XYZ file of C-alpha atoms in Angstrom:
664
model
C 11.583 -11.156 7.755
C 10.219 -13.735 5.322
C 6.397 -13.313 4.423
C 5.395 -16.283 5.869
C 6.897 -15.909 9.358
C 5.697 -12.177 9.371
C 2.139 -12.790 8.720
C 2.142 -15.375 11.617
C 3.654 -12.966 13.850
C 1.161 -10.106 13.440
C -0.546 -12.627 12.122
C -16.437 -23.090 4.351
C -16.469 -23.022 1.339
C -17.852 -19.450 0.602
C -21.233 -19.166 -1.044
C -22.080 -18.317 -4.601
C -20.768 -14.820 -5.380
C -23.068 -12.214 -6.111
C -22.432 -10.811 -9.766
C -19.802 -8.175 -9.725
C -20.540 -4.581 -10.950
C -18.613 -3.447 -13.886
C -15.174 -2.559 -12.253
C -13.282 0.750 -13.251
C -11.223 1.205 -10.018
C -9.487 4.160 -8.729
C -5.766 4.040 -9.668
C -2.947 5.498 -7.899
C -2.024 7.621 -11.037
C 1.043 7.535 -12.955
C 2.648 4.293 -12.371
C 5.723 5.594 -13.136
C 5.827 8.606 -10.973
C 7.937 9.397 -8.064
C 7.069 7.997 -4.577
C 4.870 10.418 -2.484
C 6.225 11.629 0.589
C 4.298 9.082 2.936
C 6.204 6.348 0.805
C 9.537 6.550 2.618
C 11.303 9.013 5.449
C 14.754 8.316 5.847
C 16.467 11.988 5.566
C 18.449 11.323 2.497
C 21.950 12.576 2.419
C 24.863 12.105 -0.013
C 27.796 10.032 0.841
C 30.097 12.942 1.180
C 27.468 14.545 3.607
C 27.880 11.858 6.131
C 31.093 11.259 8.243
C 33.034 8.058 7.948
C 33.123 5.713 10.754
C 30.948 5.395 13.901
C 28.603 2.988 15.567
C 24.554 2.724 14.863
C 22.625 0.988 17.534
C 19.448 -0.439 15.932
C 16.384 -2.108 18.063
C 15.125 -5.139 17.153
C 12.262 -7.062 19.045
C 14.810 -9.966 20.178
C 18.029 -11.630 18.846
C 17.401 -13.512 15.738
C 17.005 -17.524 16.316
C 18.699 -17.959 13.295
C 20.270 -16.094 10.620
C 18.754 -18.208 7.681
C 16.031 -16.133 6.226
C 14.228 -19.079 4.615
C 14.516 -21.435 7.882
C 11.141 -21.790 9.833
C 12.247 -19.871 13.016
C 13.406 -16.900 10.884
C 11.917 -13.464 12.275
C 12.225 -9.648 11.335
C 15.808 -9.432 12.622
C 16.890 -12.514 10.443
C 15.907 -10.291 7.315
C 17.277 -7.048 8.658
C 20.696 -8.535 9.189
C 20.583 -10.872 6.029
C 19.911 -7.505 4.047
C 23.370 -6.158 5.656
C 25.644 -9.142 5.176
C 24.156 -11.189 1.964
C 23.522 -10.795 -1.917
C 20.133 -9.216 -2.622
C 20.071 -9.827 -6.438
C 16.689 -7.580 -6.666
C 16.133 -4.800 -4.227
C 12.745 -2.753 -3.875
C 12.492 1.000 -4.235
C 9.965 3.088 -2.285
C 7.254 1.759 -4.522
C 7.804 -1.800 -3.964
C 9.147 -2.218 -7.638
C 12.100 -4.876 -7.972
C 15.448 -3.157 -9.123
C 18.550 -4.970 -10.456
C 21.056 -4.804 -7.629
C 24.383 -3.483 -9.577
C 26.595 -4.579 -6.558
C 25.647 -8.428 -7.676
C 24.317 -8.318 -11.120
C 25.315 -6.734 -14.374
C 22.110 -8.089 -15.907
C 19.145 -10.746 -15.244
C 16.481 -11.374 -17.909
C 14.492 -13.635 -19.454
C 16.143 -14.905 -22.626
C 13.695 -17.487 -23.871
C 9.870 -18.281 -23.083
C 9.117 -21.402 -25.322
C 9.668 -24.030 -24.878
C 10.749 -23.179 -21.316
C 11.291 -19.737 -19.491
C 14.918 -19.219 -19.354
C 16.225 -16.507 -16.979
C 20.361 -15.826 -17.581
C 21.846 -13.886 -14.589
C 25.252 -12.176 -15.351
C 27.027 -11.736 -12.249
C 29.320 -8.984 -11.183
C 32.851 -10.319 -11.855
C 33.884 -8.417 -8.547
C 31.425 -10.335 -6.376
C 32.640 -12.691 -3.905
C 32.314 -14.312 -0.763
C 33.999 -13.428 2.727
C 36.174 -16.574 1.704
C 37.357 -14.958 -1.423
C 35.171 -17.649 -3.622
C 33.494 -15.818 -6.427
C 29.570 -16.227 -6.322
C 28.601 -18.711 -8.655
C 25.919 -21.097 -10.294
C 26.818 -23.946 -7.506
C 25.357 -21.454 -4.935
C 22.150 -20.917 -6.820
C 21.771 -24.710 -7.448
C 22.328 -25.510 -3.891
C 19.687 -22.826 -2.590
C 17.587 -24.352 -5.170
C 17.607 -27.834 -4.286
C 17.308 -26.923 -0.510
C 14.145 -24.589 -1.124
C 12.208 -26.671 -3.815
C 10.291 -28.503 -1.283
C 11.426 -32.183 -2.443
C 13.422 -32.986 0.401
C 11.628 -32.803 3.978
C 15.099 -32.803 5.835
C 15.228 -29.164 5.061
C 13.064 -27.104 7.477
C 12.031 -24.639 5.072
C 9.465 -21.673 5.683
C 8.420 -21.714 1.980
C 9.527 -22.953 -1.343
C 7.385 -20.496 -3.681
C 8.998 -19.907 -6.989
C 11.797 -22.806 -6.399
C 9.544 -25.348 -6.873
C 8.976 -24.102 -10.303
C 12.617 -24.710 -11.592
C 13.833 -27.296 -13.579
C 17.465 -27.165 -13.417
C 20.374 -24.472 -12.712
C 23.531 -24.722 -14.832
C 26.647 -22.306 -15.442
C 25.886 -20.028 -18.369
C 27.636 -19.697 -21.991
C 29.908 -17.093 -20.712
C 32.123 -16.703 -17.483
C 30.009 -15.392 -14.374
C 26.340 -16.383 -16.010
C 24.190 -18.684 -14.265
C 21.496 -20.066 -16.418
C 18.080 -20.893 -14.739
C 15.478 -23.271 -16.561
C 11.860 -23.285 -15.119
C 9.623 -26.181 -15.499
C 6.651 -23.829 -15.400
C 6.494 -20.141 -16.199
C 6.932 -17.740 -13.229
C 6.176 -14.344 -13.286
C 7.836 -13.766 -9.886
C 11.453 -14.607 -10.965
C 12.917 -11.566 -9.782
C 11.827 -12.636 -6.229
C 14.041 -15.555 -6.020
C 17.890 -15.685 -4.758
C 17.212 -12.701 -2.715
C 18.813 -13.108 -0.163
C 21.654 -15.721 -1.622
C 23.401 -17.848 0.626
C 26.586 -19.552 -0.149
C 26.572 -23.441 -1.061
C 28.070 -24.354 2.358
C 24.877 -22.989 4.286
C 22.489 -24.742 1.847
C 23.953 -28.081 0.780
C 23.533 -29.971 3.981
C 19.966 -30.142 5.791
C 21.742 -30.029 9.234
C 23.606 -27.052 8.364
C 20.733 -25.456 6.942
C 18.675 -26.350 10.005
C 21.033 -25.529 12.868
C 24.028 -24.188 11.426
C 22.880 -20.846 11.087
C 21.675 -20.210 14.693
C 24.830 -18.540 16.074
C 26.023 -16.591 12.843
C 26.994 -17.052 9.089
C 30.553 -18.302 8.611
C 30.460 -16.810 4.772
C 28.785 -13.801 4.125
C 28.848 -11.208 1.064
C 27.665 -7.947 1.689
C 28.766 -4.425 2.957
C 29.011 -5.746 6.449
C 29.859 -9.266 8.038
C 28.819 -10.626 11.260
C 31.559 -9.822 13.945
C 30.081 -11.166 17.258
C 26.675 -12.677 18.338
C 25.454 -12.136 21.992
C 22.272 -13.271 23.495
C 20.842 -9.775 23.501
C 22.919 -8.129 20.216
C 24.476 -8.867 16.818
C 27.322 -6.821 15.930
C 28.106 -6.038 12.220
C 31.489 -4.584 11.051
C 32.556 -3.700 7.469
C 33.547 -6.621 5.291
C 37.056 -6.217 4.248
C 36.810 -7.854 1.035
C 33.438 -5.652 -0.008
C 33.713 -4.510 -3.610
C 31.216 -1.681 -3.704
C 30.824 1.629 -1.967
C 32.483 1.169 1.424
C 30.225 1.524 4.465
C 29.949 4.701 6.062
C 29.635 3.260 9.397
C 32.093 1.230 11.403
C 29.900 -0.707 13.264
C 26.190 -1.513 12.932
C 24.792 -3.253 16.274
C 21.222 -4.673 16.294
C 20.152 -4.504 20.052
C 17.448 -6.563 21.414
C 14.786 -4.383 22.645
C 11.158 -5.627 23.405
C 8.865 -2.998 22.019
C 7.615 -2.203 25.546
C 10.910 -1.103 26.639
C 11.960 0.998 23.355
C 10.789 4.285 25.153
C 13.154 3.712 27.995
C 16.100 2.543 25.749
C 15.553 6.032 23.770
C 15.317 7.917 26.974
C 18.612 6.247 28.401
C 20.311 6.976 24.910
C 21.172 2.982 24.342
C 19.688 2.564 20.913
C 19.962 5.298 17.834
C 16.945 3.961 15.908
C 13.940 2.008 16.968
C 10.367 1.639 15.659
C 7.832 2.674 18.120
C 4.498 2.233 19.179
C 1.993 5.327 18.933
C 2.263 6.076 22.472
C 6.197 6.658 22.165
C 5.919 8.269 18.675
C 3.930 10.990 20.304
C 5.990 11.680 23.192
C 8.914 12.045 20.626
C 6.708 14.502 18.790
C 5.776 16.390 21.890
C 9.420 16.739 22.606
C 10.609 17.939 19.338
C 9.076 21.512 19.332
C 11.308 22.181 22.190
C 14.684 22.041 20.049
C 13.703 25.248 18.722
C 15.998 28.173 19.102
C 19.127 25.959 19.854
C 22.003 27.242 18.544
C 22.480 26.436 14.934
C 19.415 24.074 14.897
C 16.173 24.458 12.875
C 12.851 24.017 14.227
C 11.570 20.479 13.767
C 8.646 19.844 11.287
C 6.216 17.489 13.448
C 6.422 14.728 10.806
C 10.155 14.908 10.615
C 9.983 14.438 6.984
C 13.171 14.009 5.232
C 15.056 17.043 3.470
C 15.977 19.346 6.077
C 13.959 19.280 9.450
C 14.690 16.754 11.717
C 18.268 16.154 10.397
C 20.817 17.589 12.512
C 24.892 17.665 12.095
C 27.236 16.862 14.877
C 27.828 20.367 15.706
C 24.063 21.152 15.946
C 23.576 18.362 18.048
C 26.229 19.003 20.292
C 24.813 22.585 20.850
C 21.196 21.057 21.384
C 22.975 18.695 23.797
C 24.561 21.146 25.960
C 21.538 23.078 26.544
C 19.654 19.885 27.107
C 21.873 18.696 29.780
C 21.710 21.945 31.425
C 18.237 21.733 31.393
C 18.047 18.282 32.402
C 20.068 19.038 35.669
C 17.374 21.044 36.749
C 14.787 18.301 36.468
C 14.375 15.319 38.901
C 15.870 12.114 37.628
C 13.448 10.043 35.967
C 10.732 12.848 35.820
C 8.633 13.301 32.997
C 10.325 16.335 32.273
C 14.188 14.751 31.972
C 12.477 12.475 29.996
C 11.356 14.747 27.332
C 14.545 16.331 27.463
C 16.052 13.028 26.459
C 13.710 12.572 23.754
C 14.872 15.704 22.127
C 17.860 13.644 20.482
C 15.403 12.053 18.137
C 12.940 12.814 15.469
C 10.069 10.702 14.395
C 10.193 9.255 10.858
C 7.009 8.254 9.365
C 5.627 6.374 6.461
C 2.781 4.140 5.249
C 3.632 0.937 6.370
C 4.253 -2.063 3.774
C 1.314 -3.858 5.187
C -2.394 -3.531 5.706
C -4.975 -3.496 8.622
C -7.887 -5.837 7.993
C -11.081 -6.799 9.430
C -11.194 -10.668 9.073
C -14.558 -12.111 9.027
C -14.847 -15.865 9.486
C -16.965 -17.487 7.131
C -16.383 -20.850 8.366
C -19.357 -21.527 10.334
C -22.399 -19.702 11.814
C -24.071 -16.339 10.517
C -21.052 -15.148 8.847
C -20.909 -18.381 6.688
C -23.768 -16.237 4.676
C -22.074 -14.292 2.426
C -25.033 -11.819 2.841
C -24.467 -11.374 6.523
C -20.528 -10.736 5.821
C -21.440 -8.367 3.415
C -23.833 -6.277 5.659
C -20.878 -6.171 8.444
C -18.668 -4.881 5.557
C -21.173 -2.285 4.404
C -21.872 -1.008 8.023
C -18.347 0.300 8.425
C -17.079 3.574 7.740
C -13.525 2.744 6.611
C -12.889 6.491 5.888
C -13.283 7.250 9.550
C -11.225 4.710 10.747
C -8.303 5.432 8.366
C -8.516 9.419 9.394
C -8.538 8.124 13.010
C -5.280 6.116 12.773
C -3.109 7.982 10.177
C -4.255 11.920 10.589
C -2.226 12.238 13.970
C 0.917 11.409 12.014
C 0.315 13.511 9.128
C -0.058 10.859 6.738
C -2.669 10.528 3.843
C -6.045 9.185 5.390
C -7.487 7.607 2.389
C -8.712 3.760 3.381
C -6.966 1.029 1.394
C -8.995 -0.306 -1.479
C -6.856 -3.166 -2.508
C -5.826 -6.444 -0.506
C -2.959 -7.282 -2.870
C -1.232 -3.811 -3.755
C -0.794 -0.890 -1.591
C -1.418 2.788 -2.567
C 2.168 3.174 -3.703
C 2.665 0.030 -5.774
C 2.363 -0.265 -9.714
C -1.060 -1.211 -10.746
C -2.669 -0.094 -7.630
C -6.630 0.399 -7.961
C -9.452 0.786 -5.595
C -11.529 -2.274 -5.860
C -13.881 -1.802 -2.872
C -16.653 -0.936 -5.420
C -17.017 -4.693 -5.780
C -18.679 -4.826 -2.391
C -20.054 -1.430 -2.141
C -19.261 1.572 0.134
C -20.812 2.163 3.730
C -24.583 2.029 3.541
C -26.735 1.414 6.870
C -29.889 0.803 4.673
C -28.079 -1.368 2.083
C -26.854 -3.471 5.444
C -29.799 -3.855 6.985
C -31.516 -4.987 3.617
C -28.827 -7.736 3.303
C -29.360 -8.950 6.861
C -32.954 -9.146 6.380
C -32.472 -10.810 3.094
C -30.669 -13.381 4.987
C -33.453 -13.864 7.805
C -32.040 -11.467 10.437
C -34.609 -9.213 11.237
C -34.992 -6.578 14.454
C -35.735 -8.138 17.727
C -37.270 -6.800 20.891
C -33.915 -5.694 22.810
C -31.417 -2.626 22.454
C -28.006 -3.291 21.008
C -25.400 -3.465 23.464
C -21.729 -3.923 22.865
C -20.119 -6.111 25.528
C -16.380 -5.307 26.087
C -13.753 -7.990 27.433
C -14.857 -7.941 31.332
C -18.541 -8.097 30.419
C -19.087 -4.433 31.463
C -20.745 -1.988 29.410
C -22.358 1.542 29.884
C -25.493 2.685 28.908
C -24.536 3.206 25.127
C -22.712 -0.307 25.040
C -19.231 1.433 25.520
C -16.513 -0.321 27.531
C -16.769 1.294 31.035
C -12.973 1.289 30.998
C -10.483 1.960 29.580
C -10.341 5.758 29.002
C -7.480 5.728 26.497
C -9.775 6.507 23.303
C -11.225 9.612 25.133
C -7.893 10.987 26.305
C -5.256 9.510 23.613
C -2.867 8.682 26.401
C -2.029 5.247 25.190
C -1.504 6.711 21.545
C -5.240 5.147 20.572
C -7.192 6.963 17.825
C -9.416 9.589 19.223
C -12.923 9.292 18.390
C -13.617 10.843 14.902
C -16.666 12.887 14.074
C -19.579 11.048 14.068
C -18.887 8.891 16.916
C -20.588 11.599 19.350
C -23.785 11.594 17.060
C -23.921 7.845 17.367
C -23.440 7.641 21.268
C -26.184 10.335 21.987
C -29.027 8.347 20.171
C -30.639 5.129 20.795
C -29.556 2.206 18.637
C -31.771 -0.316 16.629
C -33.001 -3.434 18.041
C -30.519 -6.421 17.904
C -31.535 -8.421 14.605
C -32.718 -12.034 15.286
C -33.171 -14.979 13.450
C -35.665 -17.749 15.022
C -35.486 -16.070 18.064
C -31.556 -16.035 18.540
C -29.876 -12.591 18.324
C -27.175 -12.079 16.051
C -23.787 -11.591 18.630
C -20.340 -11.789 16.861
C -17.027 -12.639 18.950
C -14.702 -10.174 18.322
C -10.875 -10.992 18.996
C -8.399 -8.256 19.025
C -4.609 -8.541 20.763
C -4.114 -7.285 24.297
C -0.669 -6.223 24.221
C 0.457 -2.784 24.516
C 1.221 -2.819 20.740
C -2.336 -3.641 19.992
C -4.063 -0.457 21.867
C -4.637 1.061 18.222
C -6.346 -2.271 17.290
C -8.556 -2.235 20.418
C -9.773 1.259 19.841
C -10.334 0.529 16.106
C -12.327 -2.652 17.151
C -14.432 -0.516 19.639
C -15.532 1.927 16.941
C -15.973 -1.032 14.727
C -18.514 -2.336 17.251
C -20.365 0.759 17.549
C -20.738 0.985 13.819
C -22.282 -2.607 13.563
C -24.852 -1.528 16.317
C -26.147 0.808 13.864
C -27.558 -2.135 11.842
C -28.533 -4.317 14.999
C -25.355 -6.372 15.202
C -24.056 -6.755 18.756
C -20.135 -7.435 19.417
C -18.630 -9.057 22.141
C -14.896 -7.966 22.031
C -12.429 -10.120 23.635
C -8.545 -9.012 24.215
C -6.021 -11.876 23.698
C -2.636 -12.240 24.787
C -0.250 -11.769 21.819
C 1.349 -15.146 22.227
C -1.976 -16.947 21.689
C -3.910 -14.465 19.299
C -2.892 -16.311 16.286
C -2.189 -19.936 17.541
C -5.274 -20.077 19.565
C -7.849 -17.899 17.793
C -6.838 -16.802 14.633
C -5.517 -20.322 12.813
C -8.003 -22.207 14.704
C -10.927 -20.318 13.480
C -12.393 -19.524 17.160
C -13.515 -16.039 16.296
C -16.063 -14.360 14.165
C -14.580 -10.872 13.867
C -10.671 -10.330 14.427
C -8.115 -7.128 13.476
C -4.820 -7.954 12.352
C -2.305 -6.881 9.734
C -0.793 -8.820 6.761
C 2.658 -7.718 5.623
C 2.087 -6.604 1.694
C 4.507 -7.875 -1.039
C 6.324 -6.762 -4.209
C 5.179 -10.241 -5.569
C 1.458 -10.789 -4.751
C 0.790 -12.987 -7.439
C 3.051 -15.463 -5.400
C 3.064 -14.238 -1.667
C -1.073 -13.378 -1.281
C -2.005 -16.852 -2.794
C -1.985 -18.659 0.349
C -3.770 -16.014 2.058
C -7.044 -15.904 -0.136
C -6.706 -19.661 -1.331
C -10.417 -21.708 -1.252
C -9.702 -24.168 1.728
C -9.600 -27.635 1.018
C -10.574 -30.986 2.821
C -7.768 -33.072 3.931
C -7.772 -36.862 4.103
C -8.370 -36.968 7.626
C -11.476 -34.559 7.303
C -9.758 -31.527 8.644
C -9.768 -28.375 6.371
C -6.485 -27.077 4.809
C -6.523 -23.250 4.913
C -2.958 -22.681 4.205
C -2.990 -18.783 5.485
C -6.375 -18.045 4.846
C -7.856 -17.663 8.373
C -10.999 -16.453 7.288
C -11.655 -19.655 5.606
C -13.517 -17.832 2.846
C -12.347 -18.516 -0.979
C -13.402 -19.530 -4.361
C -12.497 -21.357 -7.174
C -12.558 -18.316 -9.460
C -10.112 -16.620 -7.238
C -7.862 -19.601 -7.119
C -7.558 -19.866 -10.809
C -6.979 -16.115 -11.382
C -3.817 -16.462 -9.121
C -2.905 -19.452 -10.911
C -2.756 -17.379 -14.218
C -1.295 -14.402 -12.829
C 1.696 -16.102 -11.409
C 2.160 -18.167 -14.731
C 1.906 -14.918 -16.902
C 5.229 -13.643 -18.038
C 3.949 -10.173 -19.166
C 3.848 -7.821 -16.318
C 0.896 -5.857 -17.358
C -1.145 -8.919 -17.945
C 0.004 -10.350 -14.390
C -1.385 -7.301 -12.779
C -4.567 -7.206 -14.762
C -5.148 -10.791 -13.087
C -4.216 -9.869 -9.835
C -6.671 -7.050 -9.985
C -9.408 -9.282 -11.076
C -8.586 -11.540 -8.232
C -8.894 -8.620 -5.760
C -12.354 -7.664 -6.849
C -13.561 -11.441 -6.424
C -11.606 -11.455 -2.886
C -13.788 -8.256 -1.955
C -16.970 -9.362 -3.438
C -16.480 -12.603 -1.391
C -16.225 -10.124 1.715
C -14.101 -12.350 3.800
C -11.304 -10.008 4.574
C -12.123 -5.997 4.503
C -9.019 -3.773 4.141
C -9.071 -0.678 6.564
C -5.714 1.161 5.999
C -1.929 0.529 5.914
C -0.780 1.491 9.622
C 1.797 3.962 10.151
C 5.385 3.029 10.248
C 6.775 5.119 13.106
C 10.336 5.279 13.685
C 12.525 7.222 16.349
C 15.840 8.310 14.924
C 18.558 10.387 16.058
C 18.713 13.439 14.637
C 22.348 13.288 13.236
C 21.461 9.844 11.389
C 21.154 10.003 7.442
C 19.667 7.495 4.982
C 17.988 5.610 7.790
C 14.317 5.797 9.346
C 10.986 4.732 8.056
C 11.679 2.611 4.838
C 8.289 1.587 3.562
C 8.822 -0.604 0.821
C 12.459 0.523 0.229
C 15.206 -1.875 0.617
C 17.859 -0.127 3.310
C 21.261 0.705 1.474
C 23.345 -0.195 4.445
C 26.567 1.195 3.055
C 24.980 4.594 2.784
C 23.748 4.817 6.565
C 25.715 7.093 8.580
C 26.014 9.967 10.892
C 25.689 13.708 9.659
C 28.982 15.402 9.088
């Protein structure tokens, strides 16, 4: 999925910043070290260890509305399928670092910086489109002209980077493409991935509508064979010059999130990203596989390398036993469902995304930076991260960076620019802003207006029982609920009450539990919250994008190219000619000129280290502005049939589709 599209799915002027402390930050360690086990979990196996042939059924939320990843209606399925059928000049490793893709490129490098940045791509001579035509400069040029943003006829989702190109022409040697930039661009490796044939990009009508039912010309290990209302079938590309795909077919099935558990139980999919509730069911079923003929006991996390990966023979033995056991259980019973789920293991990784508390600084009490900082310092991010991540065996450290995730090169924790959790400091900030304790006790109001004596929601009970997969209360919550809270702070007789918006769909269960806990933390400083659950189809459209909230929980996707992709999220809102405010994707409405300048410098700095340093300085400023408080990287939870190798929770890593297969 394009970065912009993902942001809208999951998807004023700030006060003067307080002086920044001297920042050293906590680094992730050796930037060139191998990724941690939490970065990727795909049951790696050599090609020789996988059987040639077979069909893998992979669940998507819906059949893509378009197969053009740069078109406005592109979604996660678009990106997933494009990765299997189109050129990716640079892929990402498990730490989110761009890697030259040798299937398409022999080299790609900056050959000149002055007077203009020039990049020369040397294409693999074997790389051809499915119609037999070699990849060439005309494909690069057509894509640039469609995406550079100068022609409104193209319904493009983004033009970042392409708008900095001055011209594209054939290189001096065969199979070379020369790209000259009008402005320096540090993230040039993000361009032309995926690369489309000129036939798909040259005509606005084809760009906008031509890819809705498929792609006539492709160039990957797979090609599109059939597109139905509920599925897309890929088959091996007969013209593919690289390693032959292990699978005969790769079928993407449209299975909404709420129906994933049923699809796994029915055996109609082999791999599906699942919610916390389904993940726990898969985990609970896994230990029952112990003792099966030839099978090993599964590790709870299903980590790659040994446990959780079975051969066909082992699966057959387990299937025979499970079939016999399942016949004894009533059809549709919980027992029969558990038996069915034993065919899968849970693959887990840190998602390349971050869940944040968004603090709307457009108007009201939160327009005061001191109040925003008080809210931020009342939150125990460590406790929240532990509650969400610990059940799945993932690292529980809270995220300390808006722009880089824990595994990425250059990651440093800049939360010190704001300060850690400190109730007294938060109360002092509120007092300084004129908010002082009033006469009423703090009570947290739920979506239906019902509260118990401690301000807790009278229902549901999921947070207590964990039945829906929500985080259980962490240590410290019990202590809070057993004592009285400070009086609600007031200013000029008005209590400080914040509208807290969370999604109401099944996938938002974890966010609702986290929101409830944040509300309790804010009670400790005399701030009351009114939590409102909103249907997912209107959460962003009617509340986040329009600014009808004070606090909100949602996730942003991370990026391997933060200087480019993160700028719209944190850019200072600008007034439009009609008097409205242009916020781009900065839905907190908090931004500064300094942050914008640092992004502008970072995206134009061709030295990678210097660019990352500027991104780090921007992150520290974003922390200090207290509009967005990163909490944690959410868990990526993928149920995968035990015989599947080289697939699962990919994290940042680009899937290598030709290596996905079934264990011999």
